[in-house]
Short mmCIF file of C-alpha atoms in Angstrom, two decimals:
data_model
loop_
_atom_site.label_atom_id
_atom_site.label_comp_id
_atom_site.label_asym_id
_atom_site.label_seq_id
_atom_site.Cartn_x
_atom_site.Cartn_y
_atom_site.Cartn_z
CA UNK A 1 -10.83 -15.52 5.76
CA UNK A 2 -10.24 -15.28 2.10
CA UNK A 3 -6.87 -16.38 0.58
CA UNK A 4 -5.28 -13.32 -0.05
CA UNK A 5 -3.40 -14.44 -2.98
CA UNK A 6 -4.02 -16.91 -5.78
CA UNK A 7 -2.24 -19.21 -7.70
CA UNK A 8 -0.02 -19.53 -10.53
CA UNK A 9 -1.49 -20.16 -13.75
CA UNK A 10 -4.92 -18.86 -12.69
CA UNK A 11 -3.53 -16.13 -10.59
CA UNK A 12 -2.25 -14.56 -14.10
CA UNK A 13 -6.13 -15.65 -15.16
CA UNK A 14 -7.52 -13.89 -12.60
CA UNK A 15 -5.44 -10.54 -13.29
CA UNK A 16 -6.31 -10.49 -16.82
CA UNK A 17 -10.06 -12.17 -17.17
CA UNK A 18 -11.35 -8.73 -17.13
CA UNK A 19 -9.40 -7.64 -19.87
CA UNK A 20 -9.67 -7.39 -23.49
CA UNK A 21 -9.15 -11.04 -24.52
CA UNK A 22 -9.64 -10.66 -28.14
CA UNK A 23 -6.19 -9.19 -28.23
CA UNK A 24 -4.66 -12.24 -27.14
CA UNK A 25 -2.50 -12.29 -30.92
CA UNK A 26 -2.00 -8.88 -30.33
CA UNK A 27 2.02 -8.46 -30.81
CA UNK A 28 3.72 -7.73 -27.67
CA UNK A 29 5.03 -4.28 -26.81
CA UNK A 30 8.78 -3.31 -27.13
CA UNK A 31 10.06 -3.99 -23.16
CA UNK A 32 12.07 -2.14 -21.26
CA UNK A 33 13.84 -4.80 -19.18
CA UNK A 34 13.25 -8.40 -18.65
CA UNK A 35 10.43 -8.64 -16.20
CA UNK A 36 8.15 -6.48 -18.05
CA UNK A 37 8.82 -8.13 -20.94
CA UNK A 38 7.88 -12.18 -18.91
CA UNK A 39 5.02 -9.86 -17.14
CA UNK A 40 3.50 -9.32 -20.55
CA UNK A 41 4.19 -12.75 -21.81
CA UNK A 42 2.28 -14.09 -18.97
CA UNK A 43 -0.70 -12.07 -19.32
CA UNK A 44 -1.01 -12.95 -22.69
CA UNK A 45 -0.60 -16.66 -22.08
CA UNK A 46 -3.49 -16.39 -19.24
CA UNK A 47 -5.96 -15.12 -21.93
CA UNK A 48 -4.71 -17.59 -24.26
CA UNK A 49 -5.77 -19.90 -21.12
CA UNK A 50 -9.49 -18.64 -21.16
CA UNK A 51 -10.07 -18.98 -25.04
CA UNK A 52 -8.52 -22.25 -24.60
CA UNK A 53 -6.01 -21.33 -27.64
CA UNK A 54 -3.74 -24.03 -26.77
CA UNK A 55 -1.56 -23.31 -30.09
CA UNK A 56 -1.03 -19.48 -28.94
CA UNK A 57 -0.19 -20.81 -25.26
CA UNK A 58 2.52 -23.20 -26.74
CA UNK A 59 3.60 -19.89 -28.32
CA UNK A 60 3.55 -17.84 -25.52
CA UNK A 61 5.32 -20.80 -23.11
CA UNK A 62 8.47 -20.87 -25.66
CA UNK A 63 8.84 -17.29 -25.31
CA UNK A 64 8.89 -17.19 -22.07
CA UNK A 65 11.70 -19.95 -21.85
CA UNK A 66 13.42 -18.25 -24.10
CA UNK A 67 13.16 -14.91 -22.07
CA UNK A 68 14.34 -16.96 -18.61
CA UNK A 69 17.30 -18.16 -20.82
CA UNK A 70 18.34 -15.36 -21.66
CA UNK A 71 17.87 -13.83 -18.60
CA UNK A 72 20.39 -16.36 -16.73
CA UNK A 73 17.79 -18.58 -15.92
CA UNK A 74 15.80 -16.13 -13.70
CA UNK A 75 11.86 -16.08 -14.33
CA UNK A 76 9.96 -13.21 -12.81
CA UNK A 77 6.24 -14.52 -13.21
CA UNK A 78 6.97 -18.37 -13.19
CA UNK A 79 10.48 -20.00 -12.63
CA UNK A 80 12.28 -21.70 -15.26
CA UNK A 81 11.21 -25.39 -13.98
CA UNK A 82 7.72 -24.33 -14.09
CA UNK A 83 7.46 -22.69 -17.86
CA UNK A 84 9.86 -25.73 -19.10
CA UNK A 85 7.27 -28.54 -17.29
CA UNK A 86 4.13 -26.80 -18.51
CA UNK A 87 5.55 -26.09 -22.12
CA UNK A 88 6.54 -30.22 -22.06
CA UNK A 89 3.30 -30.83 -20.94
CA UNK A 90 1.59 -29.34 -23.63
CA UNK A 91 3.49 -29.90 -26.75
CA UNK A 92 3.21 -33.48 -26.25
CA UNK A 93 -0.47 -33.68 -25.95
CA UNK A 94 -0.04 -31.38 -29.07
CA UNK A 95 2.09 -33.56 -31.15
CA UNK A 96 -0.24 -36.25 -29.80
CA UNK A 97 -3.63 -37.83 -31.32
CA UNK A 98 -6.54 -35.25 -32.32
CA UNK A 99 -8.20 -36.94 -29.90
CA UNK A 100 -5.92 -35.87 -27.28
CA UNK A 101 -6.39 -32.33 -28.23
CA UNK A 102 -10.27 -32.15 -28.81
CA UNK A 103 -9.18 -33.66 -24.65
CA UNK A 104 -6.87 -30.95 -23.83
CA UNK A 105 -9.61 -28.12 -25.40
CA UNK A 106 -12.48 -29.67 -23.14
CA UNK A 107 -10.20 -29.64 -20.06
CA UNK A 108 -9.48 -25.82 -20.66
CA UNK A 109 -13.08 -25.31 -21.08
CA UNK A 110 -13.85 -26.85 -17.95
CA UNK A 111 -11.28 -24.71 -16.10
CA UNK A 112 -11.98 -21.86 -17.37
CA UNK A 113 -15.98 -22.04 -16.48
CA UNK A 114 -14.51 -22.32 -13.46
CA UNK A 115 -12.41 -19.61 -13.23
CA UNK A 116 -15.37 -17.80 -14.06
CA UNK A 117 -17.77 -19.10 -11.73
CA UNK A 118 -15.23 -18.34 -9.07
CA UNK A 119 -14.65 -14.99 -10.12
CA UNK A 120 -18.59 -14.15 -9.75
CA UNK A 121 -18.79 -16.03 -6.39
CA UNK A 122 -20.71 -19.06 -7.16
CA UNK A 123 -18.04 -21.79 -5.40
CA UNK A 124 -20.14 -24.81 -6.03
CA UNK A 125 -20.55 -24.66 -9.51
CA UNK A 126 -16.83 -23.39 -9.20
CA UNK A 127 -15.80 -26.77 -7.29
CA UNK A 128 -17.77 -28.98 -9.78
CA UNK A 129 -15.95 -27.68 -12.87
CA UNK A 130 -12.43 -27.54 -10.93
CA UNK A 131 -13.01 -31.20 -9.83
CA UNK A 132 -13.88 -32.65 -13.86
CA UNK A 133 -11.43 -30.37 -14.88
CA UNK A 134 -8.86 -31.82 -12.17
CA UNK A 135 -9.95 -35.78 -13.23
CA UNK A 136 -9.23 -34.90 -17.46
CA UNK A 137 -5.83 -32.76 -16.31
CA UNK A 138 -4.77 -36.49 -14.17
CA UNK A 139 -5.53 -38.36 -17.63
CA UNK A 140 -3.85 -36.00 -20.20
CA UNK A 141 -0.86 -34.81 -18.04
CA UNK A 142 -0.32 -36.87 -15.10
CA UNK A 143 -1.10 -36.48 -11.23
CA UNK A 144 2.31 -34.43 -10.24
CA UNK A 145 2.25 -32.54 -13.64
CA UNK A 146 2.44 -28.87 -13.45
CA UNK A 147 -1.33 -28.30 -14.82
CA UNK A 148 -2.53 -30.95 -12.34
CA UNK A 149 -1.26 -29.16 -9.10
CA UNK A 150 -1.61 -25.91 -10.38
CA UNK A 151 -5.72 -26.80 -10.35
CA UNK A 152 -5.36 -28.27 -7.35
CA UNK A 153 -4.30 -25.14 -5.37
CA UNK A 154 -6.94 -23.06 -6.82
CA UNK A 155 -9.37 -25.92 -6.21
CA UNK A 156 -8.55 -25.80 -2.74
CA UNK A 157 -8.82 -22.23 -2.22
CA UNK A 158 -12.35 -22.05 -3.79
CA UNK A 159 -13.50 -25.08 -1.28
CA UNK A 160 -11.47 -23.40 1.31
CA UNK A 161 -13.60 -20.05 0.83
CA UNK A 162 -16.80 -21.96 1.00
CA UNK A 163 -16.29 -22.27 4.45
CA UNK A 164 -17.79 -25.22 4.65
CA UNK A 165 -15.17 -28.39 4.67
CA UNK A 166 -11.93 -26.20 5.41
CA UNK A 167 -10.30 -29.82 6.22
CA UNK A 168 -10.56 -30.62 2.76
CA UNK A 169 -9.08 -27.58 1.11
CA UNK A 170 -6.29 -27.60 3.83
CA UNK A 171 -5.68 -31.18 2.63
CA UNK A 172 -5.52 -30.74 -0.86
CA UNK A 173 -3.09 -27.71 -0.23
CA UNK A 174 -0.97 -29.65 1.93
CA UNK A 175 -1.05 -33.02 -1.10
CA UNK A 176 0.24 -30.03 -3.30
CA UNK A 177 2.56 -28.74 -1.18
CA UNK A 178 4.34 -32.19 -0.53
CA UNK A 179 4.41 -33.03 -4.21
CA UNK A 180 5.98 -29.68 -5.37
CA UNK A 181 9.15 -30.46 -2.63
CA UNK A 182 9.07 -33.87 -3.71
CA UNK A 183 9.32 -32.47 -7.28
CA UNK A 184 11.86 -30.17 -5.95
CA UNK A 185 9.75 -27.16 -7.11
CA UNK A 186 10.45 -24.43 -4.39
CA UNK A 187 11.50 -21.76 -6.28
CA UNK A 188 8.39 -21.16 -8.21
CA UNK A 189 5.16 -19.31 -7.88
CA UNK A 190 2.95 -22.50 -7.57
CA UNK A 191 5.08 -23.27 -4.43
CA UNK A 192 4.78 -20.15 -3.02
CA UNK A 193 0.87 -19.31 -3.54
CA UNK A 194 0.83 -22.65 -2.17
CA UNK A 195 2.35 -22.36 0.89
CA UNK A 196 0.61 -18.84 1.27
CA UNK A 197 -2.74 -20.75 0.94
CA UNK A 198 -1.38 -22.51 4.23
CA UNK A 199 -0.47 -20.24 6.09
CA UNK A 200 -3.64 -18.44 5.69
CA UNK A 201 -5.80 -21.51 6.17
CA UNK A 202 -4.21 -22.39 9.29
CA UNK A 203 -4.44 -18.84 10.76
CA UNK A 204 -8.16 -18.97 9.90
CA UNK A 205 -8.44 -22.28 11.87
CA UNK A 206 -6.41 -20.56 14.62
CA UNK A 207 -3.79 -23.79 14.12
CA UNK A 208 -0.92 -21.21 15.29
CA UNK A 209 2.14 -22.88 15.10
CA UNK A 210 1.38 -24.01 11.30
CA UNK A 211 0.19 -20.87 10.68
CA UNK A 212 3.67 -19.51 11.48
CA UNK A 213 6.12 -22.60 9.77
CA UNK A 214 3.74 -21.99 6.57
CA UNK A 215 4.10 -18.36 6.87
CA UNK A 216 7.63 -18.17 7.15
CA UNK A 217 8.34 -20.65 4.36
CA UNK A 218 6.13 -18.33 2.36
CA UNK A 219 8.93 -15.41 2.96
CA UNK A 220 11.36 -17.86 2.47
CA UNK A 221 10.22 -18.65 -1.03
CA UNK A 222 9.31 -15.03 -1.82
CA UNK A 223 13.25 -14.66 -1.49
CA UNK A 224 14.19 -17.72 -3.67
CA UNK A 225 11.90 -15.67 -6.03
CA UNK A 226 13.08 -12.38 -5.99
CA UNK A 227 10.02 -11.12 -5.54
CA UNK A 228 10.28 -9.25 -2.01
CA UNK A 229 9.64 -5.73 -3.83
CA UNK A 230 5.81 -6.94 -4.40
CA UNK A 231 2.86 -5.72 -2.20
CA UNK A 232 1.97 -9.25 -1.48
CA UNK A 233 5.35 -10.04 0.01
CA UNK A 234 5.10 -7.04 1.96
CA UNK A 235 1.52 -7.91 2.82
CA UNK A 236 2.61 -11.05 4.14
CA UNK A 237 5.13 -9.56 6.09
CA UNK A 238 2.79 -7.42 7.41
CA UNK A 239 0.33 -10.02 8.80
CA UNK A 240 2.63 -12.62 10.08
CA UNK A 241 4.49 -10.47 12.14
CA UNK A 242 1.32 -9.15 13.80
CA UNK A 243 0.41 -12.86 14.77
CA UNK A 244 3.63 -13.22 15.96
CA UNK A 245 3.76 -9.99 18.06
CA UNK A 246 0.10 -11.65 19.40
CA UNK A 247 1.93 -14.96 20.09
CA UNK A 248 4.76 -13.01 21.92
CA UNK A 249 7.34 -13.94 19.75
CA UNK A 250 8.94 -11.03 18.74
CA UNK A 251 12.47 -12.29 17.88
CA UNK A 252 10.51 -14.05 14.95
CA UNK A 253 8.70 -10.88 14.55
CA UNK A 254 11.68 -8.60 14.73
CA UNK A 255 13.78 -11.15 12.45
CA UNK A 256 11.08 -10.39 9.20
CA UNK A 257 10.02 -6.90 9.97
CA UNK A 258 13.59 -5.65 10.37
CA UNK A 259 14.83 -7.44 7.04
CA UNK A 260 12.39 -5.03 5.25
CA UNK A 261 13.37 -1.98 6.69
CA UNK A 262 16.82 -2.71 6.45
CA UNK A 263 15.99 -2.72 2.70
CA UNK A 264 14.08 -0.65 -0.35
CA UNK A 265 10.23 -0.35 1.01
CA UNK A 266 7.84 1.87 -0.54
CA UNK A 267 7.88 5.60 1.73
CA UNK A 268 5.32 7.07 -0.07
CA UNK A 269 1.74 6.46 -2.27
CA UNK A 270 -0.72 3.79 -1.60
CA UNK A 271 2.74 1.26 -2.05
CA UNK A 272 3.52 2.80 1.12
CA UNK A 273 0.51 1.26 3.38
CA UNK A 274 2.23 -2.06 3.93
CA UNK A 275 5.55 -0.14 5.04
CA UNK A 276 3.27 1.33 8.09
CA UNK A 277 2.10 -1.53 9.47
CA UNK A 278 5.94 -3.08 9.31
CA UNK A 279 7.25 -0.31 11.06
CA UNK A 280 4.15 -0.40 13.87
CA UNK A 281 4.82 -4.41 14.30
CA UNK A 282 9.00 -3.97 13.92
CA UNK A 283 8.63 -1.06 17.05
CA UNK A 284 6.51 -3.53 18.97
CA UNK A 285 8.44 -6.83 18.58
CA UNK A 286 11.47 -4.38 20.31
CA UNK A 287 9.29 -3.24 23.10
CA UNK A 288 8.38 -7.23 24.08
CA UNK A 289 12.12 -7.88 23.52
CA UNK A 290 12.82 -5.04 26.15
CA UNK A 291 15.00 -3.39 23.60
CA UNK A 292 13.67 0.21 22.96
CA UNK A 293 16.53 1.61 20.93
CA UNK A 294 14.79 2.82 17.74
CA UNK A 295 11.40 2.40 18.38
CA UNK A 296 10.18 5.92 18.39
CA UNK A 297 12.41 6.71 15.35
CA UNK A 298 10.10 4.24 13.98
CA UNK A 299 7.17 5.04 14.86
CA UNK A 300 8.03 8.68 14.03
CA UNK A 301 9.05 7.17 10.20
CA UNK A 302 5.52 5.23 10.00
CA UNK A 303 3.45 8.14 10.91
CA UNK A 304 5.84 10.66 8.11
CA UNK A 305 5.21 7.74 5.29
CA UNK A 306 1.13 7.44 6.79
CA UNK A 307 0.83 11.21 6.23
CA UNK A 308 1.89 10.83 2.53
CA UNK A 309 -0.41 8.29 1.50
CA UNK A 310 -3.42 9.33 -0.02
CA UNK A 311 -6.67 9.00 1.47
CA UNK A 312 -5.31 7.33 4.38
CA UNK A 313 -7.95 6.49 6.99
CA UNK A 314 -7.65 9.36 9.60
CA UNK A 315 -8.94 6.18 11.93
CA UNK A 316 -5.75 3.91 11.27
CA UNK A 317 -3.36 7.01 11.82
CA UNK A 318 -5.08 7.77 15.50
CA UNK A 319 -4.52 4.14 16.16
CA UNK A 320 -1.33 4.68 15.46
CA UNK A 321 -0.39 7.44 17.36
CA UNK A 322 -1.96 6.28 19.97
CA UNK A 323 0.13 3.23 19.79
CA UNK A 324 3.34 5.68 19.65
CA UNK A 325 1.37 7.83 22.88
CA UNK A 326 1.72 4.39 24.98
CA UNK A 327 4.98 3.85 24.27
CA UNK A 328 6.22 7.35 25.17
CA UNK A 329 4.17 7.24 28.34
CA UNK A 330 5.83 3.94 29.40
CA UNK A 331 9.11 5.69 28.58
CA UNK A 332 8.16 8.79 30.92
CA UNK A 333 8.88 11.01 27.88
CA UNK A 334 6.79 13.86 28.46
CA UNK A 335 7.96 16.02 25.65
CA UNK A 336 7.16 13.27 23.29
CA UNK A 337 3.98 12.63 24.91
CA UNK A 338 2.51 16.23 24.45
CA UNK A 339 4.43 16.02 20.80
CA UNK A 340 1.86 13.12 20.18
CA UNK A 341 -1.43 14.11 21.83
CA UNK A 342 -1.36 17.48 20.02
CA UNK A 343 -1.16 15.21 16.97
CA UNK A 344 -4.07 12.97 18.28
CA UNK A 345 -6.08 16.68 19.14
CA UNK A 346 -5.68 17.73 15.89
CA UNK A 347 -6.78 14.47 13.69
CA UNK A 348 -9.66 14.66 16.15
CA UNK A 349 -10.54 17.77 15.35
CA UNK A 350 -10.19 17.70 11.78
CA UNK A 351 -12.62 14.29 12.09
CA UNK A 352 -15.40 15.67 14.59
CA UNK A 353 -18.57 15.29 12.89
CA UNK A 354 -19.95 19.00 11.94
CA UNK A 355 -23.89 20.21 12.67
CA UNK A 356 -25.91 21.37 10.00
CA UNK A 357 -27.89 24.41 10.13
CA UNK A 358 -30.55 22.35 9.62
CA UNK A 359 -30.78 20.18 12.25
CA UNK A 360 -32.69 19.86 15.48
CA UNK A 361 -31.34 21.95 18.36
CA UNK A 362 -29.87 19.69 21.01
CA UNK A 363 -32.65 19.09 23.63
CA UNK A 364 -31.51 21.42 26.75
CA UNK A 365 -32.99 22.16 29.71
CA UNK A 366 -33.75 25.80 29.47
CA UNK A 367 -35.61 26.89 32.80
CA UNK A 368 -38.53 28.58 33.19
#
């Protein structure tokens, strides 16, 4: 299973490798509130990252400090801890030796080969570059510096997706993971692409109860954040509580799934697709509680925000009717239950393959 997120620094890499990077002195757009304004910022600093403009990312880094700052200390993209250690990091090997910096240039280089080895699937070149880029970071910043782990987690998740030493990339996620608390660095992204990495890493290795203490600390740093209006924390959300519905624990299921309904989700466009699934797993963690007060409210609100999303698979709204049909039949709701299969009849319908006028007759037996 591929990590569905990435991480930190190179997460804001990966989002912007494709673009223009030429315009990386390009003057920044008048913002409209503070978290476009660090969203930008960050960009910018991750193509800075690829031309291995360490200058410009110095730059960028005191911006963005500045923009936490004033924004009482709140960082949308990275926390404050995180911009103020990598900016410290930095300037000193800056206002170091020109030897240091011809370093620091060849250490970005190395990374960002990486990056873009990774990006076009070749992992063991990836790895290779990661790792000499990992052993220069050590020298010129330090083993628990911010550009040290933040290689580390990406490292991991490119020998992770090999799928060929998954104990390895599990360990160096966990060595990252332990440092960052150590470091008392929870309330940044690092941490939290981190402990995503984790989670997903253990549910690929079907270690269950890791899977789940990794996967809730993920939500819990998503909130430290303030970051549970993004489709990966809904994502998350999404998954974990489907594992735990599996596991038959659905007060851990109900707990998460019911603290995003309870709140702003997405009802409509392709934001919405997330919000289905919650609502299918919420209704189900009540059923294996015994508790079926709301449950076909809910399911009735996933299927109204499923038939508003475009291009929604006409496959993944049967399945969920048919989940809704199951319930109502175990209810003895008969109304409901011919409600629903007229529903099902009609997708059906609607999805029945038609028969051109150009094909073969079906083969009948005709007589004499």
């Amino acid at each position: 299973m591929k990590h569905i997120l990435l991480v930190c620094v190179i997460s804001t890499i990966l989002l912007t490798a494709t673009c223009d990077i030429q315009q990386v002195s390009a003057q920044s757009p008048q913002h409209a509130n503070p978290r476009e304004k660090q969203e930008d910022l960050a960009k910018r600093y991750g193509k800075a990252i690829l031309l291995t403009n360490l200058q410009e990312q110095r730059k960028l880094l005191a911006e963005l400090k500045k923009s936490i700052e004033e924004n009482d200390g709140h960082g949308y993209v990275y926390s404050a801890r995180e911009v103020t250690l990598a900016f410290d990091e930095l300037d000193r090997v800056l206002n170091s030796s020109d030897e240091a910096y011809a370093q620091a240039k060849e250490q970005q280089h190395e990374e960002s080969t990486a990056i873009q080895y990774q990006l076009h699937g070749d992992l063991t070149r990836a790895i290779a570059h990661h790792k000499t880029a990992l052993d220069m970071s050590y020298v010129l910043y330090g083993n628990k510096s911010y550009h040290s782990l933040a290689i580390q987690t990406i490292m991991a998740n490119a020998i992770f997706d090999t799928g060929k030493d998954l104990a390895s990339g599990i360990a160096l996620l966990q060595k990252t993971h332990d440092e960052l608390k150590s470091l008392r660095m929870t309330d940044g992204v690092l941490f939290c692409q981190t402990t995503h990495g984790l989670f997903v890493s253990y549910l690929s290795t079907k270690d269950y109860p890791n899977a789940f203490k990794y996967g809730i600390q993920t939500i819990e740093a998503h909130k430290r954040r303030q970051s549970t209006d993004t489709d990966e924390y809904l994502q998350l959300v999404a998954l974990l509580a489907k594992e735990l519905n599996k596991a038959e624990q659905f007060k851990d299921a109900l707990t998460i799934t019911q603290s995003v309904l309870d709140g702003t989700h997405p009802k409509a466009g392709l934001e919405a697709r997330f919000s289905v699934l919650i609502c299918r797993e919420y209704a189900t963690a009540k059923v294996g509680l015994g508790d079926y007060t709301n449950v076909s409210n809910t399911y009735s609100q996933a299927i109204v925000i499923a038939n508003q999303i475009p291009g929604y698979p006409a496959s993944m709204r049967l399945d969920l009717l048919k989940a809704f049909l199951s319930f109502a039949k175990s209810r003895d709701d008969q109304s409901l239950v011919r409600n629903i299969e007229q529903m099902i009849d009609k997708i059906e319908s609607r999805t029945q393959p038609t028969r051109s006028r150009y094909s073969d007759p079906p083969l009948v037996d005709e007589g004499d």
